[in-house]
Amino acid sequence: MAKKYRNLISLITDPANIRAAHDATARGRRNTQAYLSFKEYAPLNLDMLRDELVSGTYRPGPVREFLVHEPKPRLITALSFRDRVAQHALVNIIGPIFEATFLPRSYACRVGKGTHAGIKDLQAELRRMHKTGRPVYYLKTDFAKYFPSIDRSRLHAMIQRKISCAATLRLIEAIVPPSGLGLPIGSLTSQLFANVYGGAVDRFFQCERGVKTWFRYMDDIVVLGFEQDALLTLKADIQGFAHEALGLRFSKWRVAPVSRGINFLGYRIWPSHKLLRKDSVVRAKRRLKHLAAHGQGEDAMQFVAAWQGHAQWADTHNLRRTLNLAEGDVQWRAAGDMSCPESIGYDSRWWV
């Protein structure tokens, strides 16, 4: 029988954990109005929050919602600073409990994992399989509207298999109602609980079907194999399991030889090399053109530095050289005239 964890609320509400949660929430937000407002009476605010958590009267406050459109339209939920502290305090304690149940080829929102670990491990497995000399195929799927489709009653049943502390379960229910569909995108608990929910798919692969060559980043899944028909059968099995056990459905899927390249986590991956996805380059062009048109030189420099951090994980030296963004070029041009792309080192052929 799986171990259940009791008496967690005392750990969650320990003053040291509350302070650690505050510090984690403040990291990177010290110039925001939300942090400055909370900081003015921080000891009192933290004491009041702790009292609510101890007594079980804590309830999340109003949220701010906004749409982002890249890479696809998504509704983001922004919590108040106080509610972020509460979620950090909770996840500090329950996060490691669930982390211990996650399988190693799940990469989203985990320490030591992430997108770059995912693409490295996928390519390493591709190379290992390619050396056998046999044709290699891949199954690529993703779930439609993953966060909005999560069945909260099923999620809470999964949580209760590991946690039996009644006070902690009430706190989780205050943050994530136990009925209905959907988790808000943008909160710490949503990241954790979406991984808990998706872990059922991981265990289906590895325990029910004995598949070891799978890679999952939240709702994006890649499975490698030597037999195309076996992957098609597996696709039907996953589709049936996800619908029956989790209420999820595929938005798209594909089985193809790896010679066509695998689209995963913003890259196209082959055994021999990796490239950026075309839409990633198009979005970067569009963003830089917007910044140039509005004379935002400093923002353009920050964007280029971040984009290069993404691009350097692929074989993009020639692309960056074409764009005058080869190594060492990012420091440039702070004094450049943003009204003219050429003056800040961008090749005009890249602008569309």
GROMACS .gro file of N, CA, C and O in nm, residues 142-149 219 248-252:
model
   56
  142ASP      N    1  -0.025   1.547  -2.855
  142ASP     CA    2  -0.050   1.636  -2.742
  142ASP      C    3  -0.199   1.642  -2.714
  142ASP      O    4  -0.281   1.615  -2.800
  143PHE      N    5  -0.231   1.675  -2.589
  143PHE     CA    6  -0.369   1.677  -2.546
  143PHE      C    7  -0.431   1.814  -2.572
  143PHE      O    8  -0.365   1.917  -2.557
  144ALA      N    9  -0.557   1.813  -2.609
  144ALA     CA   10  -0.628   1.938  -2.637
  144ALA      C   11  -0.661   2.009  -2.507
  144ALA      O   12  -0.718   1.949  -2.415
  145LYS      N   13  -0.622   2.138  -2.498
  145LYS     CA   14  -0.658   2.222  -2.384
  145LYS      C   15  -0.634   2.149  -2.252
  145LYS      O   16  -0.725   2.129  -2.171
  146TYR      N   17  -0.508   2.114  -2.230
  146TYR     CA   18  -0.475   2.026  -2.118
  146TYR      C   19  -0.518   2.084  -1.982
  146TYR      O   20  -0.594   2.021  -1.908
  147PHE      N   21  -0.472   2.203  -1.949
  147PHE     CA   22  -0.506   2.262  -1.819
  147PHE      C   23  -0.657   2.280  -1.802
  147PHE      O   24  -0.713   2.243  -1.698
  148PRO      N   25  -0.727   2.336  -1.901
  148PRO     CA   26  -0.872   2.351  -1.884
  148PRO      C   27  -0.949   2.220  -1.879
  148PRO      O   28  -1.064   2.218  -1.835
  149SER      N   29  -0.888   2.109  -1.923
  149SER     CA   30  -0.960   1.981  -1.930
  149SER      C   31  -0.939   1.893  -1.807
  149SER      O   32  -1.002   1.787  -1.797
  219ASP      N   33   0.167   1.834  -2.163
  219ASP     CA   34   0.074   1.766  -2.254
  219ASP      C   35   0.140   1.719  -2.383
  219ASP      O   36   0.075   1.655  -2.466
  248LEU      N   37  -0.932   1.321  -2.108
  248LEU     CA   38  -0.852   1.399  -2.201
  248LEU      C   39  -0.868   1.345  -2.343
  248LEU      O   40  -0.896   1.227  -2.363
  249ARG      N   41  -0.845   1.432  -2.441
  249ARG     CA   42  -0.847   1.388  -2.581
  249ARG      C   43  -0.730   1.453  -2.654
  249ARG      O   44  -0.681   1.559  -2.616
  250PHE      N   45  -0.686   1.388  -2.760
  250PHE     CA   46  -0.576   1.442  -2.841
  250PHE      C   47  -0.624   1.561  -2.922
  250PHE      O   48  -0.736   1.561  -2.975
  251SER      N   49  -0.538   1.660  -2.935
  251SER     CA   50  -0.565   1.765  -3.032
  251SER      C   51  -0.504   1.728  -3.167
  251SER      O   52  -0.557   1.762  -3.271
  252LYS      N   53  -0.390   1.659  -3.164
  252LYS     CA   54  -0.329   1.610  -3.287
  252LYS      C   55  -0.232   1.499  -3.251
  252LYS      O   56  -0.187   1.487  -3.137
   0.00000   0.00000   0.00000
